[in-house]
Amino acid sequence: MPPRARVVDHPCAACRTLRRRCGLDCILAPYFPLEDLESFMVVHRIFGASNVIKMLQEVEESKREDAVKSMVYEARARLQDPIYGSAGAIFHLQRHVQDLLLQLQLTRATIMDFQDQRDQLLSTLMGPQHLDQPSSMTNNDGVLGHGSDDILLDDSTLGYNLIEFPVDCELWQL
Amino acid sequence: MTVKGGTSQACAACKYQRRKCSADCQLARYFPPDNPRMFQNAHKLFGVSNILRILKNLDPKKEEEAMRTIIYESKVRDRYPVHGCYGIIVELHCKINQAELELEAVNAQLNFYRQQQHHQMSQSSPPPNHSPPHLQLGNTSPINALPLFQQHPHQSYNDMASGINQQHNSLSNGSNGVVYNRNPEYVESKEGIVNSFWVPCNNSLATQPQFIATQAFPIQQVPEAPQDYDEMPVFFDTADDRQSYIESKDAYESSPESSLKDTKQPIEQVAENELKSAAAFFTLTSVN
């Protein structure tokens, strides 16, 4: 979604907060409209305006809006939870994914048992030639069968490699 | 750059800022001099003053945890400059949704197998309700009465249902009872952010596991809790021989024993009498 065209007469939220003149070349103006003062204030409080500007300058213009949105999200997360920030949400979700993977594994194992029982029964009753072909019903690979470590480092493809947290976090002890 | 009064190296933070690293430097323990990149990332995202401000408002016991998450976020932002941690969160939400769908489908398949197995089990033992009750009453021995009662399908159906309910409960509540937010709660109030920032999953929901489309799940009618009252008289007929019931004297008198004497009694009346005696049995005796 392209950024809205700014009105020249009115400063952007960033320049209003910083109390400076909002020029035509203000890099923050397209992403911090005056109507949304709160977003810039949060980002400025956690990261600082200069850091935000530097990070935007390093990113392609087409991706700057996404970058700003993610920074606003992380800043709000850090404000709400000064200790864990948005990393806390990642830990919770990683744990949830692991739980789901385990449940999938267990359920698939139970299904395999049923299929083995059925195959044994069929082979007993009718002989080995009547055994079914390997069932395609259980998709052993599944969506997450290859694990969740997709190693795609390019932001544009939106893949990621789960970066292992360097030390144990208390969240794991929930 | 050296620490005042010592020969140890300055921390990465002080080195970067080209200042003396004092003994009480708050950041020294988190940014060792051999890993300058770690501090550069943190400085790039947060800045030293913002980091110190975050730590200032925290309990000293939580300082280490906070620094770890700050370093982690900085590392992620360095690696993924556009999306940072938020991109990972969205991706994880996608994976969770897909895994839950897959789990649902796999559970449905498991349910189908269990129903199939139950159906086979019920077919392998002849159902007792097909034979006339008055004939059953006379021929059934006490030893056979209990197994007929225990093999009732209602029991196995409950086990199946409770297993499925446990699965659903664990999905909704999390394994440790923690409720996971289905959506990033911090941006829920900003619709524009969510709409413009929606990240498509790598594996679209259209590519669901194939067994959903190819498999038809036959609906098996599981017989419910005992409507088969004819079975109960078999059990209680033998119990009546051992005990006497005050309230159900009339029912006792018209019990299956009398039906043995008079085989012309209609089956329905016998069944009704047996139901009354069965009810009396439950009220007067304790279940051990």
Short mmCIF file of C-alpha atoms in Angstrom, two decimals:
data_model
loop_
_atom_site.label_atom_id
_atom_site.label_comp_id
_atom_site.label_asym_id
_atom_site.label_seq_id
_atom_site.Cartn_x
_atom_site.Cartn_y
_atom_site.Cartn_z
CA MET A 1 0.00 0.00 0.00
CA PRO A 2 1.67 3.25 -1.04
CA PRO A 3 2.08 5.91 1.65
CA ARG A 4 -0.45 8.69 1.65
CA ALA A 5 0.50 11.99 0.01
CA ARG A 6 1.34 14.46 2.73
CA VAL A 7 -0.01 17.90 3.11
CA VAL A 8 2.88 20.36 2.99
CA ASP A 9 1.44 22.79 5.50
CA HIS A 10 1.11 20.36 8.34
CA PRO A 11 4.09 18.75 10.07
CA CYS A 12 4.22 15.00 10.43
CA ALA A 13 3.85 13.34 13.79
CA ALA A 14 7.61 12.97 14.07
CA CYS A 15 8.41 16.61 13.46
CA ARG A 16 5.56 17.67 15.69
CA THR A 17 6.91 15.54 18.53
CA LEU A 18 10.48 16.63 17.94
CA ARG A 19 9.35 20.22 17.48
CA ARG A 20 11.22 20.80 14.31
CA ARG A 21 10.38 22.01 10.89
CA CYS A 22 8.92 19.34 8.68
CA GLY A 23 10.53 19.71 5.31
CA LEU A 24 9.55 18.14 2.03
CA ASP A 25 12.41 15.69 2.35
CA CYS A 26 11.38 14.45 5.80
CA ILE A 27 11.96 10.74 5.64
CA LEU A 28 9.56 10.00 8.49
CA ALA A 29 6.63 12.03 7.21
CA PRO A 30 5.09 9.39 4.90
CA TYR A 31 5.01 6.83 7.71
CA PHE A 32 4.03 8.89 10.73
CA PRO A 33 1.02 11.01 9.81
CA LEU A 34 -0.11 13.71 12.18
CA GLU A 35 -3.25 11.76 13.06
CA ASP A 36 -1.15 9.01 14.57
CA LEU A 37 1.01 10.78 17.12
CA GLU A 38 0.99 7.85 19.48
CA SER A 39 2.87 5.50 17.15
CA PHE A 40 5.79 7.82 16.75
CA MET A 41 5.91 8.63 20.42
CA VAL A 42 6.18 4.94 21.27
CA VAL A 43 8.88 4.32 18.70
CA HIS A 44 10.78 7.42 19.76
CA ARG A 45 10.62 6.43 23.40
CA ILE A 46 12.01 2.93 22.86
CA PHE A 47 14.32 3.25 19.87
CA GLY A 48 14.87 6.95 19.39
CA ALA A 49 14.12 9.02 16.30
CA SER A 50 17.69 9.00 15.04
CA ASN A 51 17.87 5.22 15.14
CA VAL A 52 14.58 4.95 13.28
CA ILE A 53 15.83 7.32 10.59
CA LYS A 54 19.10 5.40 10.21
CA MET A 55 17.28 2.10 9.91
CA LEU A 56 14.88 3.49 7.32
CA GLN A 57 17.75 4.85 5.29
CA GLU A 58 19.23 1.38 5.06
CA VAL A 59 16.02 -0.14 3.72
CA GLU A 60 14.57 0.12 0.22
CA GLU A 61 11.84 2.69 -0.09
CA SER A 62 9.26 0.09 -1.09
CA LYS A 63 9.84 -1.77 2.17
CA ARG A 64 10.01 1.16 4.53
CA GLU A 65 6.36 1.07 5.44
CA ASP A 66 6.65 -2.54 6.58
CA ALA A 67 9.77 -1.70 8.50
CA VAL A 68 7.99 1.11 10.30
CA LYS A 69 5.04 -1.11 11.15
CA SER A 70 7.30 -3.74 12.63
CA MET A 71 9.20 -1.16 14.65
CA VAL A 72 5.98 0.26 16.02
CA TYR A 73 4.87 -3.25 16.97
CA GLU A 74 8.12 -4.05 18.72
CA ALA A 75 8.19 -0.71 20.49
CA ARG A 76 4.66 -1.24 21.82
CA ALA A 77 5.60 -4.74 22.91
CA ARG A 78 8.61 -3.46 24.78
CA LEU A 79 6.55 -0.75 26.40
CA GLN A 80 3.97 -3.22 27.62
CA ASP A 81 6.55 -5.75 28.71
CA PRO A 82 9.89 -4.05 29.47
CA ILE A 83 11.58 -7.34 30.31
CA TYR A 84 10.69 -9.59 27.40
CA GLY A 85 9.20 -7.31 24.76
CA SER A 86 8.23 -9.02 21.53
CA ALA A 87 10.70 -11.82 22.22
CA GLY A 88 8.26 -13.09 24.84
CA ALA A 89 5.60 -13.66 22.20
CA ILE A 90 8.11 -15.54 20.07
CA PHE A 91 8.96 -17.88 22.93
CA HIS A 92 5.30 -18.61 23.63
CA LEU A 93 4.59 -19.32 20.00
CA GLN A 94 7.66 -21.50 19.56
CA ARG A 95 6.58 -23.53 22.54
CA HIS A 96 3.10 -23.87 21.09
CA VAL A 97 4.50 -25.04 17.77
CA GLN A 98 6.57 -27.68 19.53
CA ASP A 99 3.55 -28.89 21.46
CA LEU A 100 1.53 -29.19 18.28
CA LEU A 101 4.33 -31.07 16.55
CA LEU A 102 4.47 -33.50 19.44
CA GLN A 103 0.73 -34.03 19.34
CA LEU A 104 0.90 -34.63 15.61
CA GLN A 105 3.66 -37.17 16.07
CA LEU A 106 1.77 -39.03 18.78
CA THR A 107 -1.47 -39.06 16.82
CA ARG A 108 0.27 -40.28 13.69
CA ALA A 109 1.94 -43.03 15.69
CA THR A 110 -1.46 -44.15 16.97
CA ILE A 111 -2.81 -44.19 13.42
CA MET A 112 0.15 -46.27 12.30
CA ASP A 113 -0.67 -48.75 15.05
CA PHE A 114 -4.23 -49.02 13.81
CA GLN A 115 -3.05 -49.54 10.27
CA ASP A 116 -0.59 -52.21 11.37
CA GLN A 117 -3.31 -54.01 13.27
CA ARG A 118 -5.59 -53.86 10.28
CA ASP A 119 -2.86 -55.13 7.98
CA GLN A 120 -2.08 -58.00 10.31
CA LEU A 121 -5.72 -58.94 10.50
CA LEU A 122 -6.06 -58.85 6.74
CA SER A 123 -2.95 -60.91 6.24
CA THR A 124 -4.25 -63.46 8.73
CA LEU A 125 -7.65 -63.68 7.13
CA MET A 126 -6.88 -63.41 3.48
CA GLY A 127 -3.18 -63.88 3.02
CA PRO A 128 -0.37 -61.43 2.34
CA GLN A 129 -1.47 -60.59 -1.23
CA HIS A 130 -4.48 -58.72 0.08
CA LEU A 131 -2.48 -56.22 2.08
CA ASP A 132 -3.19 -52.59 1.09
CA GLN A 133 -0.66 -50.43 -0.63
CA PRO A 134 1.22 -48.05 1.66
CA SER A 135 -1.46 -45.68 2.72
CA SER A 136 -1.40 -42.19 1.36
CA MET A 137 -3.87 -41.13 3.99
CA THR A 138 -1.28 -40.33 6.61
CA ASN A 139 0.83 -37.55 5.31
CA ASN A 140 3.93 -38.16 7.36
CA ASP A 141 5.66 -35.08 6.04
CA GLY A 142 2.78 -32.78 6.73
CA VAL A 143 3.17 -29.10 6.86
CA LEU A 144 5.73 -29.12 9.60
CA GLY A 145 7.32 -32.48 8.87
CA HIS A 146 10.61 -30.95 7.88
CA GLY A 147 10.89 -28.98 11.06
CA SER A 148 10.42 -25.31 11.48
CA ASP A 149 13.93 -24.23 10.55
CA ASP A 150 13.44 -22.82 7.10
CA ILE A 151 16.73 -21.22 6.32
CA LEU A 152 15.76 -18.26 4.18
CA LEU A 153 17.62 -15.17 5.17
CA ASP A 154 16.13 -12.78 2.66
CA ASP A 155 13.50 -10.49 4.10
CA SER A 156 11.66 -10.35 0.80
CA THR A 157 10.79 -14.04 0.87
CA LEU A 158 9.60 -13.75 4.45
CA GLY A 159 11.20 -16.98 5.47
CA TYR A 160 13.26 -17.11 8.60
CA ASN A 161 15.61 -19.25 10.55
CA LEU A 162 14.55 -19.55 14.12
CA ILE A 163 17.36 -17.85 15.92
CA GLU A 164 18.13 -19.80 19.00
CA PHE A 165 17.97 -17.77 22.11
CA PRO A 166 21.45 -17.77 23.60
CA VAL A 167 20.53 -18.57 27.18
CA ASP A 168 17.66 -20.18 28.99
CA CYS A 169 14.69 -17.97 29.52
CA GLU A 170 12.31 -18.17 32.42
CA LEU A 171 9.44 -18.44 30.00
CA TRP A 172 10.45 -22.02 29.27
CA GLN A 173 9.70 -22.87 32.87
CA LEU A 174 6.01 -22.05 32.57
CA MET B 1 41.37 1.23 26.34
CA THR B 2 41.79 -0.31 29.75
CA VAL B 3 39.77 -0.49 32.90
CA LYS B 4 40.88 2.00 35.52
CA GLY B 5 43.40 0.45 37.84
CA GLY B 6 43.52 -2.85 35.97
CA THR B 7 44.78 -4.55 32.87
CA SER B 8 41.53 -6.10 31.67
CA GLN B 9 40.00 -4.93 28.44
CA ALA B 10 37.17 -2.43 28.15
CA CYS B 11 33.76 -3.80 27.34
CA ALA B 12 32.43 -3.63 23.81
CA ALA B 13 30.11 -0.75 24.73
CA CYS B 14 32.86 1.46 26.07
CA LYS B 15 35.18 0.45 23.28
CA TYR B 16 32.64 1.49 20.68
CA GLN B 17 32.04 4.80 22.39
CA ARG B 18 35.76 5.30 22.96
CA ARG B 19 35.50 5.99 26.61
CA LYS B 20 36.91 4.56 29.78
CA CYS B 21 35.24 1.45 31.00
CA SER B 22 34.76 1.93 34.72
CA ALA B 23 34.45 -0.89 37.21
CA ASP B 24 30.77 -0.16 37.70
CA CYS B 25 29.95 -0.09 33.99
CA GLN B 26 26.42 -1.44 33.82
CA LEU B 27 26.76 -2.87 30.35
CA ALA B 28 30.16 -4.52 30.75
CA ARG B 29 28.84 -7.92 31.77
CA TYR B 30 26.48 -8.10 28.80
CA PHE B 31 28.81 -6.89 26.06
CA PRO B 32 32.17 -8.64 26.28
CA PRO B 33 34.99 -7.10 24.25
CA ASP B 34 35.40 -10.19 22.07
CA ASN B 35 31.94 -9.74 20.52
CA PRO B 36 31.63 -6.18 19.27
CA ARG B 37 28.88 -7.07 16.79
CA MET B 38 26.47 -7.83 19.58
CA PHE B 39 26.74 -4.36 21.02
CA GLN B 40 26.64 -2.73 17.59
CA ASN B 41 23.31 -4.38 16.88
CA ALA B 42 21.86 -3.31 20.21
CA HIS B 43 23.20 0.19 19.80
CA LYS B 44 21.79 0.40 16.29
CA LEU B 45 18.30 -0.57 17.34
CA PHE B 46 17.94 0.85 20.82
CA GLY B 47 20.88 3.10 21.57
CA VAL B 48 22.85 3.12 24.81
CA SER B 49 20.74 5.72 26.56
CA ASN B 50 17.50 3.89 25.76
CA ILE B 51 18.95 0.60 26.98
CA LEU B 52 20.04 2.18 30.23
CA ARG B 53 16.64 3.79 30.61
CA ILE B 54 14.92 0.44 30.19
CA LEU B 55 17.21 -1.15 32.76
CA LYS B 56 16.83 1.73 35.16
CA ASN B 57 13.11 1.10 35.66
CA LEU B 58 13.54 -2.63 36.21
CA ASP B 59 14.05 -4.82 39.20
CA PRO B 60 17.80 -5.72 39.33
CA LYS B 61 16.89 -9.41 39.31
CA LYS B 62 15.16 -8.97 35.96
CA GLU B 63 17.95 -6.97 34.42
CA GLU B 64 19.72 -9.96 32.97
CA GLU B 65 16.54 -11.31 31.37
CA ALA B 66 15.78 -7.92 29.87
CA MET B 67 19.26 -7.61 28.42
CA ARG B 68 19.00 -11.03 26.86
CA THR B 69 15.80 -10.11 25.09
CA ILE B 70 17.24 -6.77 24.00
CA ILE B 71 20.26 -8.52 22.53
CA TYR B 72 17.98 -11.09 20.90
CA GLU B 73 15.75 -8.48 19.30
CA SER B 74 18.76 -6.58 18.04
CA LYS B 75 20.18 -9.73 16.54
CA VAL B 76 16.91 -10.49 14.77
CA ARG B 77 16.62 -6.93 13.49
CA ASP B 78 20.17 -7.11 12.17
CA ARG B 79 19.36 -10.30 10.32
CA TYR B 80 15.95 -9.19 9.08
CA PRO B 81 16.10 -5.40 8.82
CA VAL B 82 12.60 -4.97 7.43
CA HIS B 83 10.40 -7.24 9.54
CA GLY B 84 12.47 -8.07 12.59
CA CYS B 85 10.75 -9.99 15.37
CA TYR B 86 7.30 -9.17 14.06
CA GLY B 87 7.97 -11.15 10.92
CA ILE B 88 8.88 -14.18 12.99
CA ILE B 89 5.72 -13.80 15.07
CA VAL B 90 3.51 -13.67 11.99
CA GLU B 91 5.27 -16.67 10.50
CA LEU B 92 4.81 -18.64 13.72
CA HIS B 93 1.10 -17.79 13.77
CA CYS B 94 0.83 -19.14 10.23
CA LYS B 95 2.58 -22.34 11.19
CA ILE B 96 0.39 -22.78 14.24
CA ASN B 97 -2.76 -22.37 12.15
CA GLN B 98 -1.55 -24.91 9.65
CA ALA B 99 -0.50 -27.35 12.34
CA GLU B 100 -3.87 -27.07 14.05
CA LEU B 101 -5.65 -27.77 10.79
CA GLU B 102 -3.45 -30.75 10.19
CA LEU B 103 -4.00 -32.00 13.72
CA GLU B 104 -7.74 -31.70 13.24
CA ALA B 105 -7.59 -33.77 10.10
CA VAL B 106 -5.35 -36.39 11.69
CA ASN B 107 -7.64 -36.63 14.70
CA ALA B 108 -10.59 -37.12 12.40
CA GLN B 109 -8.75 -39.96 10.74
CA LEU B 110 -7.91 -41.48 14.10
CA ASN B 111 -11.54 -41.19 15.10
CA PHE B 112 -12.49 -43.02 11.94
CA TYR B 113 -10.10 -45.86 12.75
CA ARG B 114 -11.41 -46.11 16.29
CA GLN B 115 -14.97 -46.21 15.13
CA GLN B 116 -14.05 -48.88 12.63
CA GLN B 117 -12.39 -50.92 15.33
CA HIS B 118 -15.34 -50.49 17.64
CA HIS B 119 -17.69 -51.52 14.87
CA GLN B 120 -15.64 -54.64 14.26
CA MET B 121 -15.65 -55.47 17.95
CA SER B 122 -19.40 -55.06 18.22
CA GLN B 123 -19.93 -57.22 15.16
CA SER B 124 -17.67 -59.96 16.42
CA SER B 125 -19.75 -60.54 19.58
CA PRO B 126 -23.42 -61.31 18.87
CA PRO B 127 -25.68 -58.58 20.26
CA PRO B 128 -27.80 -59.87 23.13
CA ASN B 129 -30.92 -57.88 22.17
CA HIS B 130 -31.68 -60.09 19.22
CA SER B 131 -32.77 -63.06 21.31
CA PRO B 132 -36.09 -62.99 23.16
CA PRO B 133 -35.61 -61.94 26.75
CA HIS B 134 -37.63 -64.70 28.32
CA LEU B 135 -35.50 -67.34 26.69
CA GLN B 136 -32.37 -65.47 27.73
CA LEU B 137 -33.50 -65.29 31.30
CA GLY B 138 -33.75 -68.98 31.68
CA ASN B 139 -30.61 -69.97 29.92
CA THR B 140 -28.10 -67.42 31.06
CA SER B 141 -25.85 -68.39 33.89
CA PRO B 142 -24.60 -65.92 36.50
CA ILE B 143 -21.09 -66.13 35.09
CA ASN B 144 -22.23 -64.94 31.66
CA ALA B 145 -24.41 -62.12 32.97
CA LEU B 146 -21.60 -59.82 34.09
CA PRO B 147 -19.51 -60.00 30.86
CA LEU B 148 -22.62 -59.10 28.83
CA PHE B 149 -23.10 -56.02 30.97
CA GLN B 150 -19.45 -54.95 30.81
CA GLN B 151 -19.19 -55.27 27.05
CA HIS B 152 -21.75 -52.56 26.55
CA PRO B 153 -20.70 -50.15 23.78
CA HIS B 154 -21.52 -47.09 25.84
CA GLN B 155 -18.30 -47.46 27.80
CA SER B 156 -15.94 -47.48 24.82
CA TYR B 157 -17.77 -44.57 23.22
CA ASN B 158 -17.13 -42.45 26.30
CA ASP B 159 -13.43 -43.26 26.18
CA MET B 160 -13.27 -42.15 22.55
CA ALA B 161 -15.11 -38.93 23.25
CA SER B 162 -12.94 -38.07 26.25
CA GLY B 163 -9.79 -38.62 24.21
CA ILE B 164 -10.97 -36.26 21.52
CA ASN B 165 -12.05 -33.70 24.10
CA GLN B 166 -8.62 -33.82 25.66
CA GLN B 167 -7.06 -33.09 22.29
CA HIS B 168 -9.28 -30.07 21.75
CA ASN B 169 -8.63 -28.78 25.24
CA SER B 170 -4.91 -29.02 24.79
CA LEU B 171 -5.10 -27.14 21.52
CA SER B 172 -7.09 -24.30 22.86
CA ASN B 173 -5.41 -23.90 26.19
CA GLY B 174 -1.83 -24.82 25.44
CA SER B 175 0.08 -27.58 27.06
CA ASN B 176 0.76 -25.66 30.26
CA GLY B 177 -2.56 -23.96 30.56
CA VAL B 178 -1.21 -20.77 28.94
CA VAL B 179 -3.63 -19.15 26.56
CA TYR B 180 -1.82 -18.20 23.40
CA ASN B 181 -2.89 -15.08 21.57
CA ARG B 182 -4.16 -16.00 18.15
CA ASN B 183 -3.32 -12.52 16.85
CA PRO B 184 -0.51 -10.17 17.77
CA GLU B 185 -2.38 -8.29 20.43
CA TYR B 186 -0.27 -5.18 20.21
CA VAL B 187 -1.57 -4.24 16.79
CA GLU B 188 -5.16 -5.28 17.16
CA SER B 189 -6.28 -1.74 17.70
CA LYS B 190 -4.70 -0.57 14.46
CA GLU B 191 -6.54 -2.13 11.57
CA GLY B 192 -4.44 -0.35 9.02
CA ILE B 193 -1.30 -1.92 10.39
CA VAL B 194 -2.72 -5.40 10.35
CA ASN B 195 -4.18 -5.09 6.88
CA SER B 196 -1.12 -3.63 5.28
CA PHE B 197 1.29 -5.89 7.07
CA TRP B 198 -0.35 -9.24 6.56
CA VAL B 199 2.36 -11.66 5.60
CA PRO B 200 1.24 -14.57 3.42
CA CYS B 201 2.21 -17.96 4.76
CA ASN B 202 4.86 -19.85 2.86
CA ASN B 203 2.56 -22.86 2.63
CA SER B 204 -0.85 -21.66 1.67
CA LEU B 205 -3.89 -23.10 3.32
CA ALA B 206 -5.01 -24.40 -0.07
CA THR B 207 -2.45 -27.16 0.12
CA GLN B 208 -4.06 -29.08 2.92
CA PRO B 209 -3.17 -32.69 3.59
CA GLN B 210 -4.53 -34.75 0.75
CA PHE B 211 -6.29 -37.35 2.82
CA ILE B 212 -9.05 -34.88 3.60
CA ALA B 213 -10.25 -34.85 0.00
CA THR B 214 -9.72 -38.47 -0.83
CA GLN B 215 -11.13 -40.15 2.20
CA ALA B 216 -14.78 -40.49 3.03
CA PHE B 217 -15.58 -41.03 6.65
CA PRO B 218 -18.59 -43.29 7.02
CA ILE B 219 -20.83 -42.21 9.82
CA GLN B 220 -21.12 -45.06 12.26
CA GLN B 221 -24.11 -44.99 14.51
CA VAL B 222 -22.82 -45.80 17.93
CA PRO B 223 -25.51 -47.25 20.13
CA GLU B 224 -26.06 -45.07 23.14
CA ALA B 225 -26.53 -45.85 26.78
CA PRO B 226 -28.64 -48.78 27.54
CA GLN B 227 -31.91 -48.61 25.72
CA ASP B 228 -31.65 -52.30 25.64
CA TYR B 229 -33.54 -53.01 28.79
CA ASP B 230 -33.81 -56.61 27.85
CA GLU B 231 -30.18 -57.06 28.73
CA MET B 232 -30.54 -55.76 32.26
CA PRO B 233 -32.94 -58.44 33.43
CA VAL B 234 -30.28 -61.04 32.74
CA PHE B 235 -28.01 -59.42 35.29
CA PHE B 236 -30.57 -58.58 37.92
CA ASP B 237 -32.34 -61.88 37.63
CA THR B 238 -29.30 -63.55 39.12
CA ALA B 239 -28.86 -60.78 41.68
CA ASP B 240 -32.45 -61.20 42.81
CA ASP B 241 -31.69 -64.71 43.81
CA ARG B 242 -29.19 -63.44 46.39
CA GLN B 243 -30.93 -60.42 47.86
CA SER B 244 -34.40 -59.31 48.71
CA TYR B 245 -35.80 -55.85 48.14
CA ILE B 246 -38.35 -54.21 50.33
CA GLU B 247 -39.66 -51.61 47.90
CA SER B 248 -39.66 -53.72 44.86
CA LYS B 249 -41.64 -56.59 46.31
CA ASP B 250 -44.33 -56.25 43.73
CA ALA B 251 -41.78 -56.02 40.97
CA TYR B 252 -40.00 -58.93 42.52
CA GLU B 253 -43.09 -60.97 42.50
CA SER B 254 -43.61 -60.22 38.88
CA SER B 255 -39.94 -60.80 38.16
CA PRO B 256 -38.57 -63.01 35.43
CA GLU B 257 -39.07 -65.98 37.72
CA SER B 258 -42.77 -65.62 37.30
CA SER B 259 -42.32 -65.12 33.61
CA LEU B 260 -40.60 -68.45 33.51
CA LYS B 261 -43.66 -70.04 34.93
CA ASP B 262 -45.98 -68.23 32.59
CA THR B 263 -44.40 -68.01 29.20
CA LYS B 264 -47.50 -66.47 27.72
CA GLN B 265 -46.70 -63.09 29.38
CA PRO B 266 -46.02 -60.43 26.76
CA ILE B 267 -42.41 -59.43 26.27
CA GLU B 268 -43.09 -55.74 26.82
CA GLN B 269 -44.67 -56.28 30.23
CA VAL B 270 -41.77 -58.40 31.25
CA ALA B 271 -39.34 -55.74 30.12
CA GLU B 272 -41.21 -53.07 32.07
CA ASN B 273 -41.21 -55.16 35.20
CA GLU B 274 -37.56 -55.82 34.83
CA LEU B 275 -36.91 -52.11 34.47
CA LYS B 276 -38.64 -51.44 37.77
CA SER B 277 -36.68 -54.11 39.53
CA ALA B 278 -33.48 -52.81 38.01
CA ALA B 279 -34.25 -49.31 39.25
CA ALA B 280 -34.93 -50.65 42.71
CA PHE B 281 -31.66 -52.53 42.60
CA PHE B 282 -29.78 -49.32 42.00
CA THR B 283 -31.48 -47.44 44.79
CA LEU B 284 -30.99 -50.05 47.43
CA THR B 285 -27.55 -51.37 46.71
CA SER B 286 -24.24 -49.57 46.56
CA VAL B 287 -21.97 -49.81 43.60
CA ASN B 288 -18.55 -51.04 44.49
#
